[in-house]
Coordinates of C-alpha atoms in Angstrom, one line a residue:
X1 CA 26.1 -24.2 -40.8
X2 CA 26.2 -22.3 -44.2
X3 CA 29.6 -21.7 -45.7
X4 CA 29.0 -17.9 -46.0
X5 CA 28.1 -17.7 -42.4
X6 CA 31.2 -19.5 -41.2
X7 CA 33.4 -17.4 -43.4
X8 CA 32.0 -14.2 -41.7
X9 CA 32.6 -15.7 -38.3
X10 CA 36.2 -16.6 -39.2
X11 CA 36.8 -13.1 -40.6
X12 CA 35.5 -11.5 -37.3
X13 CA 38.0 -13.5 -35.2
X14 CA 37.8 -14.9 -31.7
X15 CA 35.1 -13.6 -29.4
X16 CA 33.3 -14.7 -26.3
X17 CA 31.3 -17.2 -28.4
X18 CA 34.0 -18.1 -31.0
X19 CA 37.2 -20.1 -30.7
X20 CA 39.5 -20.6 -33.7
X21 CA 42.0 -23.5 -33.5
X22 CA 44.6 -24.6 -36.0
X23 CA 44.5 -28.2 -34.8
X24 CA 43.2 -30.5 -32.1
X25 CA 46.1 -30.2 -29.6
X26 CA 44.7 -32.0 -26.7
X27 CA 41.5 -33.5 -25.4
X28 CA 41.8 -31.6 -22.1
X29 CA 42.1 -28.3 -23.9
X30 CA 38.9 -28.9 -25.9
X31 CA 37.0 -30.2 -22.9
X32 CA 37.8 -26.9 -21.1
X33 CA 36.8 -24.8 -24.1
X34 CA 33.4 -26.6 -24.6
X35 CA 32.7 -26.5 -20.9
X36 CA 33.4 -22.7 -20.9
X37 CA 31.2 -22.1 -23.9
X38 CA 28.3 -24.1 -22.4
X39 CA 28.6 -22.2 -19.1
X40 CA 28.5 -18.8 -20.8
X41 CA 26.5 -18.1 -23.9
X42 CA 27.2 -21.2 -26.0
X43 CA 29.2 -20.8 -29.2
X44 CA 31.3 -22.5 -31.8
X45 CA 34.9 -23.9 -32.1
X46 CA 36.4 -23.9 -35.6
X47 CA 39.3 -26.3 -36.2
X48 CA 41.5 -25.7 -39.2
X49 CA 42.0 -21.9 -38.9
X50 CA 45.3 -20.4 -37.7
X51 CA 45.9 -17.3 -35.5
X52 CA 46.0 -15.1 -38.6
X53 CA 42.4 -16.2 -39.4
X54 CA 43.7 -18.1 -42.4
X55 CA 42.0 -21.4 -43.4
X56 CA 44.7 -24.0 -43.2
X57 CA 42.5 -27.1 -42.9
X58 CA 42.7 -30.1 -40.7
X59 CA 45.6 -32.6 -41.1
X60 CA 44.0 -35.6 -39.2
X61 CA 41.3 -37.8 -40.6
X62 CA 38.0 -36.1 -40.1
X63 CA 36.3 -39.3 -38.6
X64 CA 39.1 -39.8 -36.1
X65 CA 38.9 -36.1 -35.1
X66 CA 35.2 -36.3 -34.6
X67 CA 35.7 -39.2 -32.2
X68 CA 38.3 -37.3 -30.2
X69 CA 35.9 -34.3 -29.9
X70 CA 33.0 -36.5 -28.8
X71 CA 35.3 -38.1 -26.2
X72 CA 36.3 -34.6 -24.9
X73 CA 32.7 -33.6 -24.7
X74 CA 31.9 -36.8 -22.7
X75 CA 34.7 -36.0 -20.2
X76 CA 32.7 -33.0 -19.1
X77 CA 30.2 -33.3 -16.3
X78 CA 27.4 -33.6 -17.1
X79 CA 28.5 -34.6 -20.6
X80 CA 27.9 -32.4 -23.6
X81 CA 26.5 -33.5 -27.0
X82 CA 27.8 -30.8 -29.4
X83 CA 27.0 -30.6 -33.0
X84 CA 30.1 -31.6 -35.1
X85 CA 30.2 -30.6 -38.8
X86 CA 32.9 -31.2 -41.4
X87 CA 32.9 -28.4 -44.0
X88 CA 35.0 -27.7 -47.1
X89 CA 36.3 -24.2 -47.5
X90 CA 38.8 -23.0 -50.1
X91 CA 39.5 -26.7 -51.0
X92 CA 40.4 -27.5 -47.4
X93 CA 38.4 -29.4 -44.7
X94 CA 37.6 -27.7 -41.4
X95 CA 35.5 -28.8 -38.4
X96 CA 32.9 -26.7 -36.8
X97 CA 31.8 -27.6 -33.2
X98 CA 28.6 -26.0 -32.0
X99 CA 28.0 -25.9 -28.2
X100 CA 24.6 -25.0 -26.8
X101 CA 24.3 -22.7 -23.8
X102 CA 23.6 -24.7 -20.6
X103 CA 20.0 -24.4 -19.3
X104 CA 19.2 -22.4 -16.3
X105 CA 19.8 -24.3 -13.0
X106 CA 22.5 -26.3 -14.9
X107 CA 26.3 -25.9 -15.2
X108 CA 29.1 -28.0 -16.4
X109 CA 32.5 -28.9 -15.0
X110 CA 35.7 -30.5 -16.2
X111 CA 37.7 -32.4 -13.6
X112 CA 35.7 -30.6 -10.9
X113 CA 36.4 -27.1 -12.2
X114 CA 33.8 -24.6 -13.6
X115 CA 35.1 -22.8 -16.7
X116 CA 33.5 -19.8 -18.4
X117 CA 34.4 -17.4 -21.3
X118 CA 35.3 -13.8 -20.5
X119 CA 35.7 -12.1 -23.8
X120 CA 38.0 -14.4 -25.8
X121 CA 39.7 -15.7 -22.6
X122 CA 39.1 -19.0 -20.8
X123 CA 38.6 -18.5 -17.1
X124 CA 38.3 -20.8 -14.0
X125 CA 35.6 -19.9 -11.5
X126 CA 37.1 -19.7 -8.0
X127 CA 36.5 -18.1 -4.6
X128 CA 33.8 -15.4 -4.4
X129 CA 33.2 -15.7 -8.1
X130 CA 31.7 -19.1 -7.4
X131 CA 28.9 -17.4 -5.4
X132 CA 28.2 -14.9 -8.2
X133 CA 28.1 -17.7 -10.8
X134 CA 25.8 -19.9 -8.7
X135 CA 23.5 -16.9 -8.1
X136 CA 23.3 -16.2 -11.8
X137 CA 22.4 -19.8 -12.4
X138 CA 19.8 -19.5 -9.7
X139 CA 21.3 -22.3 -7.6
X140 CA 21.4 -19.7 -4.8
X141 CA 18.2 -17.8 -4.2
X142 CA 18.5 -15.2 -1.5
X143 CA 15.0 -15.8 -0.1
X144 CA 15.6 -19.5 0.2
X145 CA 18.9 -19.0 2.0
X146 CA 19.0 -19.5 5.9
X147 CA 19.0 -16.3 7.9
X148 CA 20.8 -15.6 11.2
X149 CA 17.3 -14.7 12.6
X150 CA 15.7 -16.8 15.3
X151 CA 12.0 -17.4 15.9
X152 CA 12.0 -14.7 18.6
X153 CA 13.0 -12.2 15.9
X154 CA 9.8 -12.7 14.0
X155 CA 6.6 -10.8 14.7
X156 CA 3.8 -13.3 15.5
X157 CA 1.1 -10.7 14.8
X158 CA 2.4 -10.4 11.2
X159 CA 2.4 -14.1 10.8
X160 CA -1.2 -14.4 12.1
X161 CA -2.3 -11.7 9.7
X162 CA -0.8 -13.7 6.9
X163 CA -2.5 -16.9 8.2
X164 CA -5.8 -15.0 8.1
X165 CA -5.2 -13.9 4.6
X166 CA -4.7 -17.6 3.6
X167 CA -7.9 -18.5 5.5
X168 CA -5.9 -20.7 7.9
X169 CA -6.9 -18.9 11.2
X170 CA -7.4 -22.2 13.0
X171 CA -4.0 -23.6 12.0
X172 CA -2.4 -22.4 15.3
X173 CA -5.0 -24.2 17.4
X174 CA -3.3 -27.5 16.6
X175 CA 0.1 -26.4 15.3
X176 CA 2.9 -24.0 16.3
X177 CA 4.1 -21.0 14.3
X178 CA 7.2 -23.0 13.6
X179 CA 5.1 -25.7 12.0
X180 CA 3.4 -23.1 9.8
X181 CA 6.7 -21.6 8.6
X182 CA 8.1 -25.1 7.8
X183 CA 4.9 -26.1 6.0
X184 CA 5.2 -23.1 3.6
X185 CA 9.0 -23.5 3.2
X186 CA 9.9 -20.3 5.1
X187 CA 11.9 -22.3 7.6
X188 CA 13.5 -25.7 7.8
X189 CA 13.6 -28.1 10.7
X190 CA 16.7 -30.3 11.1
X191 CA 16.9 -30.7 14.9
X192 CA 16.4 -27.0 15.2
X193 CA 14.4 -24.4 13.3
X194 CA 16.3 -22.5 10.6
X195 CA 14.5 -19.4 9.5
X196 CA 14.9 -18.4 5.8
X197 CA 15.6 -14.9 4.5
X198 CA 12.1 -14.7 3.0
X199 CA 10.5 -15.0 6.5
X200 CA 12.6 -12.0 7.6
X201 CA 11.6 -9.9 4.6
X202 CA 7.9 -10.2 5.5
X203 CA 7.7 -11.1 9.2
X204 CA 10.8 -9.8 11.1
X205 CA 10.2 -7.4 13.9
X206 CA 13.2 -5.4 12.5
X207 CA 13.6 -6.5 8.9
X208 CA 16.5 -4.0 8.2
X209 CA 18.5 -5.7 11.0
X210 CA 18.8 -8.8 8.9
X211 CA 18.4 -7.2 5.4
X212 CA 19.9 -3.7 5.4
X213 CA 19.7 -3.6 1.6
X214 CA 15.9 -3.8 1.5
X215 CA 15.6 0.0 2.0
X216 CA 13.6 2.0 -0.5
X217 CA 14.8 5.6 -1.2
X218 CA 11.9 7.9 -2.2
X219 CA 12.7 11.4 -3.5
X220 CA 10.6 14.1 -5.1
X221 CA 12.6 16.5 -7.2
X222 CA 11.6 20.0 -8.4
X223 CA 11.2 20.1 -12.2
X224 CA 12.6 17.3 -14.4
X225 CA 16.2 17.2 -13.2
X226 CA 17.9 15.7 -10.1
X227 CA 18.8 19.1 -8.7
X228 CA 16.5 20.4 -6.0
X229 CA 14.9 17.9 -3.6
X230 CA 11.4 18.9 -2.6
X231 CA 10.7 15.9 -0.2
X232 CA 12.2 12.6 0.6
X233 CA 11.7 9.5 2.7
X234 CA 13.7 6.4 3.5
X235 CA 11.5 3.3 3.9
X236 CA 13.0 0.7 6.3
X237 CA 10.2 -1.8 6.8
X238 CA 8.9 -5.3 5.8
X239 CA 7.9 -5.7 2.2
X240 CA 4.2 -5.2 2.6
X241 CA 4.6 -2.0 4.6
X242 CA 7.2 -0.9 2.1
X243 CA 4.7 -1.1 -0.7
X244 CA 2.1 0.8 1.2
X245 CA 4.5 3.6 2.3
X246 CA 5.9 3.9 -1.2
X247 CA 2.5 4.3 -2.7
X248 CA 1.5 6.9 0.0
X249 CA 4.6 8.9 -0.7
X250 CA 4.0 8.9 -4.5
X251 CA 0.3 9.8 -4.1
X252 CA 1.3 12.7 -1.9
X253 CA 3.8 13.9 -4.4
X254 CA 2.0 13.7 -7.8
X255 CA -0.7 16.2 -8.8
X256 CA -4.2 15.4 -9.9
X257 CA -5.7 16.6 -13.2
X258 CA -9.3 17.5 -13.9
X259 CA -11.0 14.8 -16.0
X260 CA -13.6 16.6 -18.2
X261 CA -16.5 14.4 -19.2
X262 CA -18.7 17.4 -20.3
X263 CA -19.2 20.9 -19.1
X264 CA -21.3 19.8 -16.2
X265 CA -19.1 16.9 -15.0
X266 CA -15.5 17.3 -13.7
X267 CA -13.6 14.6 -12.0
X268 CA -10.1 14.6 -10.4
X269 CA -7.7 11.9 -11.1
X270 CA -3.9 11.4 -10.6
X271 CA -1.5 12.2 -13.4
X272 CA -0.8 8.4 -13.7
X273 CA -2.9 5.3 -13.3
X274 CA -2.3 4.2 -9.7
X275 CA -2.4 0.5 -10.5
X276 CA 0.5 0.9 -12.9
X277 CA 2.6 2.6 -10.2
X278 CA 1.8 -0.1 -7.8
X279 CA 2.6 -2.8 -10.3
X280 CA 6.0 -1.2 -11.0
X281 CA 6.8 -1.0 -7.3
X282 CA 5.7 -4.6 -6.6
X283 CA 7.8 -5.8 -9.5
X284 CA 10.9 -3.9 -8.2
X285 CA 10.4 -5.6 -4.8
X286 CA 9.6 -9.0 -6.1
X287 CA 12.4 -9.2 -8.7
X288 CA 15.3 -7.2 -7.2
X289 CA 18.6 -8.8 -6.4
X290 CA 18.7 -9.1 -2.6
X291 CA 22.3 -10.1 -2.7
X292 CA 23.1 -6.6 -3.9
X293 CA 23.7 -4.0 -1.1
X294 CA 21.9 -1.3 -3.1
X295 CA 18.5 0.0 -2.3
X296 CA 15.5 0.4 -4.6
X297 CA 15.2 4.0 -5.7
X298 CA 12.0 5.8 -6.6
X299 CA 12.3 9.3 -8.0
X300 CA 9.3 11.5 -8.7
X301 CA 9.8 14.3 -11.2
X302 CA 7.4 16.8 -12.6
X303 CA 7.1 14.9 -15.8
X304 CA 7.8 11.3 -14.8
X305 CA 8.4 8.6 -12.2
X306 CA 11.6 6.5 -12.3
X307 CA 11.7 3.2 -10.3
X308 CA 15.1 1.5 -10.2
X309 CA 15.9 -1.8 -8.6
X310 CA 19.2 -3.7 -8.2
X311 CA 19.6 -6.7 -10.5
X312 CA 19.1 -7.1 -14.3
X313 CA 16.8 -9.7 -15.8
X314 CA 17.4 -13.3 -14.6
X315 CA 19.5 -15.3 -16.9
X316 CA 16.6 -17.6 -17.6
X317 CA 14.6 -14.7 -19.1
X318 CA 15.8 -13.6 -22.6
X319 CA 15.3 -10.0 -23.4
X320 CA 13.1 -10.8 -26.3
X321 CA 10.7 -12.7 -24.0
X322 CA 10.5 -9.9 -21.4
X323 CA 6.9 -9.1 -20.6
X324 CA 5.5 -12.3 -22.0
X325 CA 6.6 -14.9 -19.4
X326 CA 7.3 -14.8 -15.7
X327 CA 10.7 -15.9 -14.3
X328 CA 11.2 -15.6 -10.6
X329 CA 14.5 -14.6 -9.1
X330 CA 13.0 -14.8 -5.6
X331 CA 10.4 -17.6 -5.7
X332 CA 9.4 -17.5 -2.0
X333 CA 9.0 -13.8 -2.0
X334 CA 7.0 -13.9 -5.2
X335 CA 4.7 -16.6 -3.8
X336 CA 4.0 -14.6 -0.6
X337 CA 3.3 -11.4 -2.6
X338 CA 0.9 -13.4 -4.7
X339 CA -0.9 -14.5 -1.6
X340 CA -1.3 -10.9 -0.7
X341 CA -2.8 -10.3 -4.1
X342 CA 0.1 -8.3 -5.5
X343 CA 1.3 -10.6 -8.3
X344 CA -0.3 -13.1 -10.6
X345 CA 2.7 -15.0 -11.9
X346 CA 1.4 -15.3 -15.4
X347 CA 3.6 -12.8 -17.2
X348 CA 0.5 -10.5 -17.5
X349 CA 1.9 -7.6 -15.5
X350 CA 3.8 -5.8 -18.2
X351 CA 1.1 -6.0 -20.9
X352 CA -1.4 -4.8 -18.3
X353 CA 0.8 -1.8 -17.4
X354 CA 1.1 -0.9 -21.1
X355 CA -2.6 -1.1 -21.7
X356 CA -3.5 1.0 -18.7
X357 CA -1.0 3.7 -19.6
X358 CA -2.5 3.8 -23.1
X359 CA -6.1 3.9 -21.8
X360 CA -5.0 6.9 -19.7
X361 CA -3.7 8.6 -22.9
X362 CA -0.1 8.3 -21.8
X363 CA 3.0 6.9 -23.4
X364 CA 4.0 3.2 -22.9
X365 CA 6.2 2.6 -19.8
X366 CA 9.9 2.6 -20.7
X367 CA 11.9 -0.4 -19.5
X368 CA 15.6 0.0 -19.1
X369 CA 17.5 -3.3 -18.8
X370 CA 21.1 -2.8 -17.7
X371 CA 23.9 -5.1 -16.5
X372 CA 23.4 -4.4 -12.7
X373 CA 20.0 -2.8 -12.5
X374 CA 16.5 -2.5 -14.0
X375 CA 14.5 0.7 -14.4
X376 CA 10.9 1.6 -15.2
X377 CA 10.0 5.1 -16.4
X378 CA 6.4 6.3 -16.3
X379 CA 5.8 9.6 -18.1
X380 CA 2.8 11.8 -17.5
X381 CA 1.0 14.1 -20.0
X382 CA 3.3 17.0 -19.1
X383 CA 6.2 15.2 -20.7
X384 CA 4.4 15.8 -24.0
X385 CA 3.9 19.5 -23.4
X386 CA 6.2 22.3 -24.3
X387 CA 6.9 24.8 -21.5
X388 CA 5.3 28.2 -22.0
X389 CA 8.5 29.9 -20.7
X390 CA 11.8 28.6 -19.5
X391 CA 11.2 26.7 -16.2
X392 CA 7.5 27.5 -16.4
X393 CA 4.7 25.0 -17.1
X394 CA 1.0 25.4 -17.9
X395 CA -1.1 26.6 -15.0
X396 CA -3.9 24.5 -13.7
X397 CA -6.6 26.3 -15.6
X398 CA -4.7 25.9 -18.9
X399 CA -4.2 22.2 -18.2
X400 CA -7.9 21.8 -17.6
X401 CA -8.5 23.4 -21.1
X402 CA -6.0 21.0 -22.6
X403 CA -7.8 18.0 -21.1
X404 CA -11.1 19.4 -22.4
X405 CA -9.7 19.8 -25.9
X406 CA -8.4 16.2 -25.9
X407 CA -12.0 15.0 -25.6
X408 CA -13.9 17.8 -27.3
X409 CA -11.5 18.9 -30.1
X410 CA -12.4 22.6 -29.7
X411 CA -13.0 25.2 -27.1
X412 CA -14.5 28.7 -27.0
X413 CA -13.6 31.5 -24.6
X414 CA -17.0 31.2 -22.9
X415 CA -16.4 27.5 -22.2
X416 CA -12.9 28.4 -20.8
X417 CA -14.7 30.9 -18.4
X418 CA -17.2 28.3 -17.4
X419 CA -14.7 25.5 -16.8
X420 CA -12.3 27.6 -14.7
X421 CA -14.7 30.1 -13.1
X422 CA -12.6 33.0 -14.2
X423 CA -13.4 36.4 -15.8
X424 CA -13.6 36.9 -19.6
X425 CA -10.5 39.0 -19.4
X426 CA -8.5 36.3 -17.6
X427 CA -9.7 33.6 -20.1
X428 CA -8.8 35.7 -23.1
X429 CA -5.3 36.5 -21.7
X430 CA -4.6 32.8 -20.9
X431 CA -5.9 31.6 -24.2
X432 CA -3.7 34.2 -26.0
X433 CA -0.7 33.0 -24.0
X434 CA -1.4 29.4 -25.1
X435 CA -1.6 30.6 -28.7
X436 CA 1.6 32.6 -28.5
X437 CA 3.6 29.6 -27.4
X438 CA 2.0 27.2 -30.0
X439 CA -0.4 25.2 -27.9
X440 CA -3.6 26.5 -29.5
X441 CA -4.7 27.5 -33.0
X442 CA -7.4 30.1 -33.6
X443 CA -10.2 29.1 -36.0
X444 CA -12.8 31.6 -37.4
X445 CA -13.4 35.2 -36.6
X446 CA -15.6 37.4 -34.4
X447 CA -18.4 35.5 -32.6
X448 CA -17.6 32.3 -34.4
X449 CA -14.0 32.1 -33.0
X450 CA -12.9 28.8 -31.4
X451 CA -9.6 27.2 -30.6
X452 CA -8.1 23.8 -31.3
X453 CA -4.9 22.1 -30.2
X454 CA -2.0 23.0 -32.5
X455 CA -0.4 19.9 -34.2

């Protein structure tokens, strides 16, 4: 580590990733510290700095001290191999110990206890915190956990439909439904059949009975604020039906625009690419934290759609790699959705969403990564438009003209009349209104007049 870098670290003081120690007091203390750093974000320990952040140097022989540090690291289970450096600062020797963050699906203990760093404090993991810690480390996956459901609670028709999808229609001729669920790891057999949560998410007769948190709240608001509710629906169904009903609600609550190819060809299309909406919903269902009691929320506004699911990114997925690789919080759920053709598992979903929004002439999706939830915002073309009046948007005819201008660069009053099947007087009035509120710019004079979008 560079001297300038370590000086800045010392000056900043202790944090979740930095410990400053005047001396090596005890092997146990350092075992706990290194264990905690590895279980959190990794970090460094600097020996030879006092509580006032003054460099006092080490008193012991550096070689002896390195041996003690190595022994403390070996006392951790599984053992750590930290990087140990001896540096000279202000004519004094200090030791810098660098501890790497534990890999996902790995954690360390000292004398049977899990330690973590919370801020600059060392903390033992106990009680309910143990469950949260193991979930974060993906030692506990909700969909792989046994459910209280019995085989009678599952809908055989749904299972047979899934078998047909997998082209295994003849499986039940020689095997039981229980055999099938065990073969695809949706149940275990140890004397008796234990159904896993994933099976109830897809195949339960009453999925909400076993997973009340799997609700999806759908709301259509008037305008762009969460004030007046226009329509709403609470979906309480298996995951496949949940996707279908969510898509149906959104399609019923988003308008269509007129796609103008030329003056003779007009085609209706939704304000958003439907595949992008479906991808966002499937991602929310596949990656949500099912240990959370909160529901997925899908809000439809005049200018955007917001899809929010409980659970941030899995610890195994760094923010900088989001959208480039696929990390599965719910591996069984993910696999079944893939069988249904909803996910590919190759990390291509996010880039595909971005490309489709761009090809639609819309802004990139916005991804909000928070501590306890994840949000996708899809904005339509109206989010780019200025309102003609307070609380008033462009009418349908004016939007058709905007769409035409995006492709054809200019429009004349006669074309406005032809596109919208209105009188010359109506066309003139609506074009003047669009000019008044800075949508259009008038070019030319008399019979040569035409209009372009104002920059």
